[in-house]
Amino acid sequence: HVANLAGGLALPMPGRMGEDGRAVTVGIRPEHLRPGLGGLEATVELVEPLGSEAVLHARLGDGSPITAKLPGILHGEGRLGLILPLESLHVFDAVSGKRLEAAA
């Protein structure tokens, strides 16, 4: 299965239960996102420095907000690539809201 995100990124969802064409909601905790190319491209709106890490508030290409908690010190605005580790994704049925578990 592949999840096509609104930002244009196609995520492989191996072993996920569900039917082809089913609308899903994909979630990830802010601390699981990582900076890097090949993921989602985000426009940074605000950076909250917290010492050894920073909370980044950004928008994806379709305007959807995204929050990332990244290690290190970040400053300013601009564009940043965010990697979504597949093992950290949470997938929910968009209609019922029930979590879709990985197939055994």
mmCIF file of N, CA and C in Angstrom:
data_model
loop_
_atom_site.group_PDB
_atom_site.id
_atom_site.type_symbol
_atom_site.label_atom_id
_atom_site.label_comp_id
_atom_site.label_asym_id
_atom_site.label_seq_id
_atom_site.Cartn_x
_atom_site.Cartn_y
_atom_site.Cartn_z
ATOM 1 N N HIS A 1 0.834 -1.177 0.000
ATOM 2 C CA HIS A 1 0.000 0.000 0.000
ATOM 3 C C HIS A 1 0.884 1.247 0.000
ATOM 4 N N VAL A 2 0.372 2.298 -0.605
ATOM 5 C CA VAL A 2 1.063 3.579 -0.654
ATOM 6 C C VAL A 2 0.091 4.654 -0.188
ATOM 7 N N ALA A 3 0.568 5.541 0.689
ATOM 8 C CA ALA A 3 -0.237 6.685 1.124
ATOM 9 C C ALA A 3 0.253 7.908 0.362
ATOM 10 N N ASN A 4 -0.638 8.557 -0.380
ATOM 11 C CA ASN A 4 -0.323 9.773 -1.109
ATOM 12 C C ASN A 4 -0.715 10.962 -0.252
ATOM 13 N N LEU A 5 0.293 11.687 0.231
ATOM 14 C CA LEU A 5 0.034 12.821 1.113
ATOM 15 C C LEU A 5 -0.300 14.060 0.317
ATOM 16 N N ALA A 6 -1.022 14.973 0.961
ATOM 17 C CA ALA A 6 -1.441 16.207 0.294
ATOM 18 C C ALA A 6 -0.261 17.012 -0.219
ATOM 19 N N GLY A 7 0.900 16.927 0.432
ATOM 20 C CA GLY A 7 2.081 17.660 -0.001
ATOM 21 C C GLY A 7 2.764 17.066 -1.213
ATOM 22 N N GLY A 8 2.225 15.965 -1.766
ATOM 23 C CA GLY A 8 2.785 15.357 -2.958
ATOM 24 C C GLY A 8 3.715 14.189 -2.696
ATOM 25 N N LEU A 9 3.983 13.871 -1.453
ATOM 26 C CA LEU A 9 4.873 12.776 -1.111
ATOM 27 C C LEU A 9 4.087 11.471 -1.065
ATOM 28 N N ALA A 10 4.637 10.425 -1.673
ATOM 29 C CA ALA A 10 4.031 9.094 -1.620
ATOM 30 C C ALA A 10 4.821 8.254 -0.621
ATOM 31 N N LEU A 11 4.142 7.785 0.421
ATOM 32 C CA LEU A 11 4.788 6.981 1.463
ATOM 33 C C LEU A 11 4.423 5.519 1.297
ATOM 34 N N PRO A 12 5.418 4.646 1.185
ATOM 35 C CA PRO A 12 5.099 3.215 1.168
ATOM 36 C C PRO A 12 4.614 2.801 2.547
ATOM 37 N N MET A 13 3.570 2.019 2.582
ATOM 38 C CA MET A 13 2.987 1.586 3.848
ATOM 39 C C MET A 13 2.959 0.059 3.885
ATOM 40 N N PRO A 14 4.118 -0.580 3.847
ATOM 41 C CA PRO A 14 4.139 -2.045 3.823
ATOM 42 C C PRO A 14 3.507 -2.632 5.077
ATOM 43 N N GLY A 15 2.679 -3.629 4.874
ATOM 44 C CA GLY A 15 2.086 -4.337 5.989
ATOM 45 C C GLY A 15 0.925 -3.621 6.658
ATOM 46 N N ARG A 16 0.541 -2.454 6.167
ATOM 47 C CA ARG A 16 -0.578 -1.742 6.782
ATOM 48 C C ARG A 16 -1.879 -2.360 6.311
ATOM 49 N N MET A 17 -2.803 -2.502 7.243
ATOM 50 C CA MET A 17 -4.113 -3.020 6.886
ATOM 51 C C MET A 17 -4.910 -1.922 6.214
ATOM 52 N N GLY A 18 -5.840 -2.287 5.399
ATOM 53 C CA GLY A 18 -6.677 -1.305 4.743
ATOM 54 C C GLY A 18 -6.863 -1.654 3.282
ATOM 55 N N GLU A 19 -7.792 -0.983 2.673
ATOM 56 C CA GLU A 19 -8.123 -1.230 1.285
ATOM 57 C C GLU A 19 -7.465 -0.172 0.423
ATOM 58 N N ASP A 20 -7.101 -0.547 -0.807
ATOM 59 C CA ASP A 20 -6.567 0.437 -1.743
ATOM 60 C C ASP A 20 -7.603 1.515 -1.979
ATOM 61 N N GLY A 21 -7.170 2.762 -2.008
ATOM 62 C CA GLY A 21 -8.082 3.872 -2.247
ATOM 63 C C GLY A 21 -8.743 4.417 -1.000
ATOM 64 N N ARG A 22 -8.555 3.770 0.141
ATOM 65 C CA ARG A 22 -9.150 4.231 1.396
ATOM 66 C C ARG A 22 -8.432 5.495 1.851
ATOM 67 N N ALA A 23 -9.190 6.490 2.271
ATOM 68 C CA ALA A 23 -8.606 7.708 2.816
ATOM 69 C C ALA A 23 -8.088 7.416 4.221
ATOM 70 N N VAL A 24 -6.856 7.825 4.489
ATOM 71 C CA VAL A 24 -6.271 7.631 5.801
ATOM 72 C C VAL A 24 -5.710 8.966 6.300
ATOM 73 N N THR A 25 -5.548 9.043 7.600
ATOM 74 C CA THR A 25 -4.862 10.158 8.232
ATOM 75 C C THR A 25 -3.543 9.609 8.747
ATOM 76 N N VAL A 26 -2.445 10.257 8.373
ATOM 77 C CA VAL A 26 -1.117 9.819 8.791
ATOM 78 C C VAL A 26 -0.612 10.803 9.836
ATOM 79 N N GLY A 27 -0.200 10.275 10.985
ATOM 80 C CA GLY A 27 0.314 11.118 12.058
ATOM 81 C C GLY A 27 1.720 10.704 12.452
ATOM 82 N N ILE A 28 2.451 11.667 12.992
ATOM 83 C CA ILE A 28 3.792 11.402 13.492
ATOM 84 C C ILE A 28 4.058 12.374 14.633
ATOM 85 N N ARG A 29 4.734 11.921 15.650
ATOM 86 C CA ARG A 29 5.072 12.788 16.777
ATOM 87 C C ARG A 29 6.177 13.762 16.351
ATOM 88 N N PRO A 30 6.126 15.010 16.827
ATOM 89 C CA PRO A 30 7.118 16.015 16.425
ATOM 90 C C PRO A 30 8.564 15.581 16.655
ATOM 91 N N GLU A 31 8.829 14.818 17.702
ATOM 92 C CA GLU A 31 10.196 14.408 17.996
ATOM 93 C C GLU A 31 10.718 13.303 17.081
ATOM 94 N N HIS A 32 9.844 12.698 16.272
ATOM 95 C CA HIS A 32 10.274 11.646 15.354
ATOM 96 C C HIS A 32 10.656 12.170 13.979
ATOM 97 N N LEU A 33 10.317 13.413 13.651
ATOM 98 C CA LEU A 33 10.720 14.010 12.385
ATOM 99 C C LEU A 33 12.210 14.310 12.413
ATOM 100 N N ARG A 34 12.849 14.222 11.254
ATOM 101 C CA ARG A 34 14.274 14.520 11.129
ATOM 102 C C ARG A 34 14.488 15.437 9.933
ATOM 103 N N PRO A 35 15.452 16.356 10.012
ATOM 104 C CA PRO A 35 15.743 17.190 8.853
ATOM 105 C C PRO A 35 16.428 16.361 7.773
ATOM 106 N N GLY A 36 16.137 16.657 6.514
ATOM 107 C CA GLY A 36 16.802 15.953 5.419
ATOM 108 C C GLY A 36 16.036 16.063 4.127
ATOM 109 N N LEU A 37 16.714 15.742 3.049
ATOM 110 C CA LEU A 37 16.115 15.782 1.713
ATOM 111 C C LEU A 37 15.369 14.488 1.436
ATOM 112 N N GLY A 38 14.396 14.565 0.535
ATOM 113 C CA GLY A 38 13.665 13.379 0.125
ATOM 114 C C GLY A 38 12.381 13.145 0.894
ATOM 115 N N GLY A 39 12.045 14.046 1.778
ATOM 116 C CA GLY A 39 10.814 13.917 2.544
ATOM 117 C C GLY A 39 9.865 15.043 2.187
ATOM 118 N N LEU A 40 9.250 15.608 3.193
ATOM 119 C CA LEU A 40 8.339 16.734 2.997
ATOM 120 C C LEU A 40 9.127 18.037 2.983
ATOM 121 N N GLU A 41 8.733 18.968 2.135
ATOM 122 C CA GLU A 41 9.348 20.285 2.145
ATOM 123 C C GLU A 41 8.424 21.230 2.894
ATOM 124 N N ALA A 42 8.980 21.905 3.894
ATOM 125 C CA ALA A 42 8.192 22.779 4.752
ATOM 126 C C ALA A 42 8.775 24.187 4.747
ATOM 127 N N THR A 43 7.895 25.164 4.911
ATOM 128 C CA THR A 43 8.306 26.555 5.053
ATOM 129 C C THR A 43 8.246 26.900 6.536
ATOM 130 N N VAL A 44 9.380 27.242 7.089
ATOM 131 C CA VAL A 44 9.499 27.531 8.519
ATOM 132 C C VAL A 44 8.848 28.874 8.828
ATOM 133 N N GLU A 45 7.988 28.885 9.843
ATOM 134 C CA GLU A 45 7.335 30.120 10.282
ATOM 135 C C GLU A 45 7.875 30.612 11.615
ATOM 136 N N LEU A 46 8.232 29.678 12.500
ATOM 137 C CA LEU A 46 8.699 30.049 13.836
ATOM 138 C C LEU A 46 9.600 28.956 14.371
ATOM 139 N N VAL A 47 10.692 29.361 15.008
ATOM 140 C CA VAL A 47 11.588 28.423 15.674
ATOM 141 C C VAL A 47 11.652 28.808 17.148
ATOM 142 N N GLU A 48 11.374 27.830 18.018
ATOM 143 C CA GLU A 48 11.477 28.040 19.464
ATOM 144 C C GLU A 48 12.720 27.311 19.958
ATOM 145 N N PRO A 49 13.833 28.027 20.185
ATOM 146 C CA PRO A 49 15.035 27.366 20.694
ATOM 147 C C PRO A 49 14.846 26.936 22.148
ATOM 148 N N LEU A 50 15.215 25.691 22.443
ATOM 149 C CA LEU A 50 15.068 25.145 23.794
ATOM 150 C C LEU A 50 16.395 24.649 24.350
ATOM 151 N N GLY A 51 17.473 25.250 23.920
ATOM 152 C CA GLY A 51 18.789 24.800 24.360
ATOM 153 C C GLY A 51 19.365 23.798 23.392
ATOM 154 N N SER A 52 19.339 22.514 23.741
ATOM 155 C CA SER A 52 19.927 21.477 22.891
ATOM 156 C C SER A 52 19.005 21.018 21.766
ATOM 157 N N GLU A 53 17.796 21.569 21.708
ATOM 158 C CA GLU A 53 16.848 21.235 20.650
ATOM 159 C C GLU A 53 15.993 22.453 20.345
ATOM 160 N N ALA A 54 15.181 22.323 19.309
ATOM 161 C CA ALA A 54 14.310 23.433 18.928
ATOM 162 C C ALA A 54 12.979 22.885 18.445
ATOM 163 N N VAL A 55 11.909 23.610 18.724
ATOM 164 C CA VAL A 55 10.590 23.274 18.197
ATOM 165 C C VAL A 55 10.366 24.169 16.986
ATOM 166 N N LEU A 56 10.082 23.532 15.876
ATOM 167 C CA LEU A 56 9.928 24.212 14.605
ATOM 168 C C LEU A 56 8.455 24.190 14.210
ATOM 169 N N HIS A 57 7.886 25.344 13.918
ATOM 170 C CA HIS A 57 6.517 25.449 13.433
ATOM 171 C C HIS A 57 6.609 25.835 11.966
ATOM 172 N N ALA A 58 5.978 25.040 11.100
ATOM 173 C CA ALA A 58 6.112 25.252 9.660
ATOM 174 C C ALA A 58 4.814 24.923 8.952
ATOM 175 N N ARG A 59 4.807 25.157 7.647
ATOM 176 C CA ARG A 59 3.662 24.807 6.795
ATOM 177 C C ARG A 59 4.170 24.005 5.610
ATOM 178 N N LEU A 60 3.394 22.990 5.254
ATOM 179 C CA LEU A 60 3.692 22.205 4.063
ATOM 180 C C LEU A 60 3.214 22.965 2.836
ATOM 181 N N GLY A 61 3.533 22.463 1.662
ATOM 182 C CA GLY A 61 3.177 23.128 0.415
ATOM 183 C C GLY A 61 1.695 23.385 0.240
ATOM 184 N N ASP A 62 0.849 22.533 0.830
ATOM 185 C CA ASP A 62 -0.605 22.719 0.706
ATOM 186 C C ASP A 62 -1.160 23.609 1.814
ATOM 187 N N GLY A 63 -0.266 24.152 2.673
ATOM 188 C CA GLY A 63 -0.706 25.030 3.747
ATOM 189 C C GLY A 63 -0.943 24.338 5.077
ATOM 190 N N SER A 64 -0.850 23.015 5.101
ATOM 191 C CA SER A 64 -1.064 22.278 6.347
ATOM 192 C C SER A 64 0.049 22.587 7.336
ATOM 193 N N PRO A 65 -0.316 22.829 8.611
ATOM 194 C CA PRO A 65 0.722 23.089 9.610
ATOM 195 C C PRO A 65 1.426 21.798 10.011
ATOM 196 N N ILE A 66 2.689 21.926 10.388
ATOM 197 C CA ILE A 66 3.457 20.793 10.889
ATOM 198 C C ILE A 66 4.406 21.319 11.963
ATOM 199 N N THR A 67 4.599 20.519 13.000
ATOM 200 C CA THR A 67 5.491 20.877 14.098
ATOM 201 C C THR A 67 6.540 19.783 14.224
ATOM 202 N N ALA A 68 7.797 20.199 14.347
ATOM 203 C CA ALA A 68 8.890 19.248 14.505
ATOM 204 C C ALA A 68 9.735 19.661 15.701
ATOM 205 N N LYS A 69 10.200 18.676 16.446
ATOM 206 C CA LYS A 69 11.115 18.916 17.561
ATOM 207 C C LYS A 69 12.456 18.327 17.134
ATOM 208 N N LEU A 70 13.397 19.222 16.800
ATOM 209 C CA LEU A 70 14.646 18.795 16.187
ATOM 210 C C LEU A 70 15.828 19.026 17.120
ATOM 211 N N PRO A 71 16.812 18.131 17.064
ATOM 212 C CA PRO A 71 18.012 18.331 17.877
ATOM 213 C C PRO A 71 18.838 19.477 17.321
ATOM 214 N N GLY A 72 19.582 20.137 18.191
ATOM 215 C CA GLY A 72 20.456 21.213 17.758
ATOM 216 C C GLY A 72 19.788 22.567 17.849
ATOM 217 N N ILE A 73 20.504 23.559 17.373
ATOM 218 C CA ILE A 73 20.036 24.935 17.428
ATOM 219 C C ILE A 73 19.679 25.379 16.017
ATOM 220 N N LEU A 74 18.463 25.824 15.830
ATOM 221 C CA LEU A 74 17.991 26.318 14.541
ATOM 222 C C LEU A 74 17.607 27.777 14.689
ATOM 223 N N HIS A 75 17.773 28.516 13.609
ATOM 224 C CA HIS A 75 17.413 29.931 13.626
ATOM 225 C C HIS A 75 16.677 30.286 12.348
ATOM 226 N N GLY A 76 15.813 31.293 12.441
ATOM 227 C CA GLY A 76 15.248 31.941 11.270
ATOM 228 C C GLY A 76 14.168 31.196 10.550
ATOM 229 N N GLU A 77 13.867 31.723 9.375
ATOM 230 C CA GLU A 77 12.823 31.185 8.512
ATOM 231 C C GLU A 77 13.454 30.638 7.248
ATOM 232 N N GLY A 78 12.649 30.058 6.409
ATOM 233 C CA GLY A 78 13.129 29.497 5.154
ATOM 234 C C GLY A 78 12.487 28.153 4.904
ATOM 235 N N ARG A 79 13.084 27.387 4.013
ATOM 236 C CA ARG A 79 12.554 26.081 3.667
ATOM 237 C C ARG A 79 13.442 25.000 4.275
ATOM 238 N N LEU A 80 12.798 23.899 4.651
ATOM 239 C CA LEU A 80 13.503 22.797 5.275
ATOM 240 C C LEU A 80 12.848 21.490 4.872
ATOM 241 N N GLY A 81 13.653 20.496 4.551
ATOM 242 C CA GLY A 81 13.143 19.162 4.271
ATOM 243 C C GLY A 81 12.987 18.386 5.565
ATOM 244 N N LEU A 82 11.892 17.644 5.680
ATOM 245 C CA LEU A 82 11.629 16.837 6.874
ATOM 246 C C LEU A 82 11.405 15.383 6.463
ATOM 247 N N ILE A 83 12.151 14.492 7.080
ATOM 248 C CA ILE A 83 12.038 13.053 6.837
ATOM 249 C C ILE A 83 11.057 12.456 7.834
ATOM 250 N N LEU A 84 10.146 11.615 7.340
ATOM 251 C CA LEU A 84 9.189 10.912 8.190
ATOM 252 C C LEU A 84 9.605 9.444 8.266
ATOM 253 N N PRO A 85 10.255 9.013 9.335
ATOM 254 C CA PRO A 85 10.626 7.599 9.455
ATOM 255 C C PRO A 85 9.370 6.716 9.446
ATOM 256 N N LEU A 86 9.321 5.769 8.524
ATOM 257 C CA LEU A 86 8.120 4.941 8.359
ATOM 258 C C LEU A 86 7.739 4.186 9.627
ATOM 259 N N GLU A 87 8.735 3.760 10.405
ATOM 260 C CA GLU A 87 8.431 2.994 11.614
ATOM 261 C C GLU A 87 7.788 3.851 12.700
ATOM 262 N N SER A 88 7.838 5.174 12.535
ATOM 263 C CA SER A 88 7.265 6.084 13.542
ATOM 264 C C SER A 88 5.889 6.617 13.164
ATOM 265 N N LEU A 89 5.371 6.224 11.997
ATOM 266 C CA LEU A 89 4.079 6.736 11.546
ATOM 267 C C LEU A 89 2.918 6.045 12.252
ATOM 268 N N HIS A 90 1.862 6.805 12.458
ATOM 269 C CA HIS A 90 0.609 6.285 12.995
ATOM 270 C C HIS A 90 -0.439 6.512 11.917
ATOM 271 N N VAL A 91 -1.173 5.452 11.557
ATOM 272 C CA VAL A 91 -2.125 5.533 10.449
ATOM 273 C C VAL A 91 -3.528 5.260 10.974
ATOM 274 N N PHE A 92 -4.452 6.140 10.601
ATOM 275 C CA PHE A 92 -5.838 6.049 11.052
ATOM 276 C C PHE A 92 -6.778 6.076 9.855
ATOM 277 N N ASP A 93 -7.897 5.363 9.952
ATOM 278 C CA ASP A 93 -8.941 5.454 8.946
ATOM 279 C C ASP A 93 -9.514 6.866 9.015
ATOM 280 N N ALA A 94 -9.582 7.561 7.871
ATOM 281 C CA ALA A 94 -10.025 8.959 7.856
ATOM 282 C C ALA A 94 -11.496 9.110 8.210
ATOM 283 N N VAL A 95 -12.302 8.073 7.991
ATOM 284 C CA VAL A 95 -13.735 8.161 8.268
ATOM 285 C C VAL A 95 -14.043 7.806 9.718
ATOM 286 N N SER A 96 -13.586 6.648 10.157
ATOM 287 C CA SER A 96 -13.911 6.172 11.508
ATOM 288 C C SER A 96 -12.954 6.734 12.572
ATOM 289 N N GLY A 97 -11.740 7.112 12.176
ATOM 290 C CA GLY A 97 -10.746 7.561 13.128
ATOM 291 C C GLY A 97 -10.016 6.437 13.829
ATOM 292 N N LYS A 98 -10.365 5.173 13.517
ATOM 293 C CA LYS A 98 -9.721 4.036 14.162
ATOM 294 C C LYS A 98 -8.325 3.838 13.609
ATOM 295 N N ARG A 99 -7.417 3.473 14.524
ATOM 296 C CA ARG A 99 -6.036 3.225 14.125
ATOM 297 C C ARG A 99 -5.953 1.954 13.274
ATOM 298 N N LEU A 100 -5.175 2.020 12.209
ATOM 299 C CA LEU A 100 -4.938 0.870 11.357
ATOM 300 C C LEU A 100 -3.610 0.263 11.786
ATOM 301 N N GLU A 101 -3.659 -0.944 12.286
ATOM 302 C CA GLU A 101 -2.453 -1.624 12.769
ATOM 303 C C GLU A 101 -1.746 -2.296 11.607
ATOM 304 N N ALA A 102 -0.446 -2.461 11.754
ATOM 305 C CA ALA A 102 0.333 -3.196 10.756
ATOM 306 C C ALA A 102 -0.094 -4.662 10.794
ATOM 307 N N ALA A 103 -0.149 -5.273 9.618
ATOM 308 C CA ALA A 103 -0.516 -6.682 9.533
ATOM 309 C C ALA A 103 0.582 -7.530 10.151
ATOM 310 N N ALA A 104 0.209 -8.615 10.737
ATOM 311 C CA ALA A 104 1.194 -9.511 11.385
ATOM 312 C C ALA A 104 1.989 -10.265 10.347
#
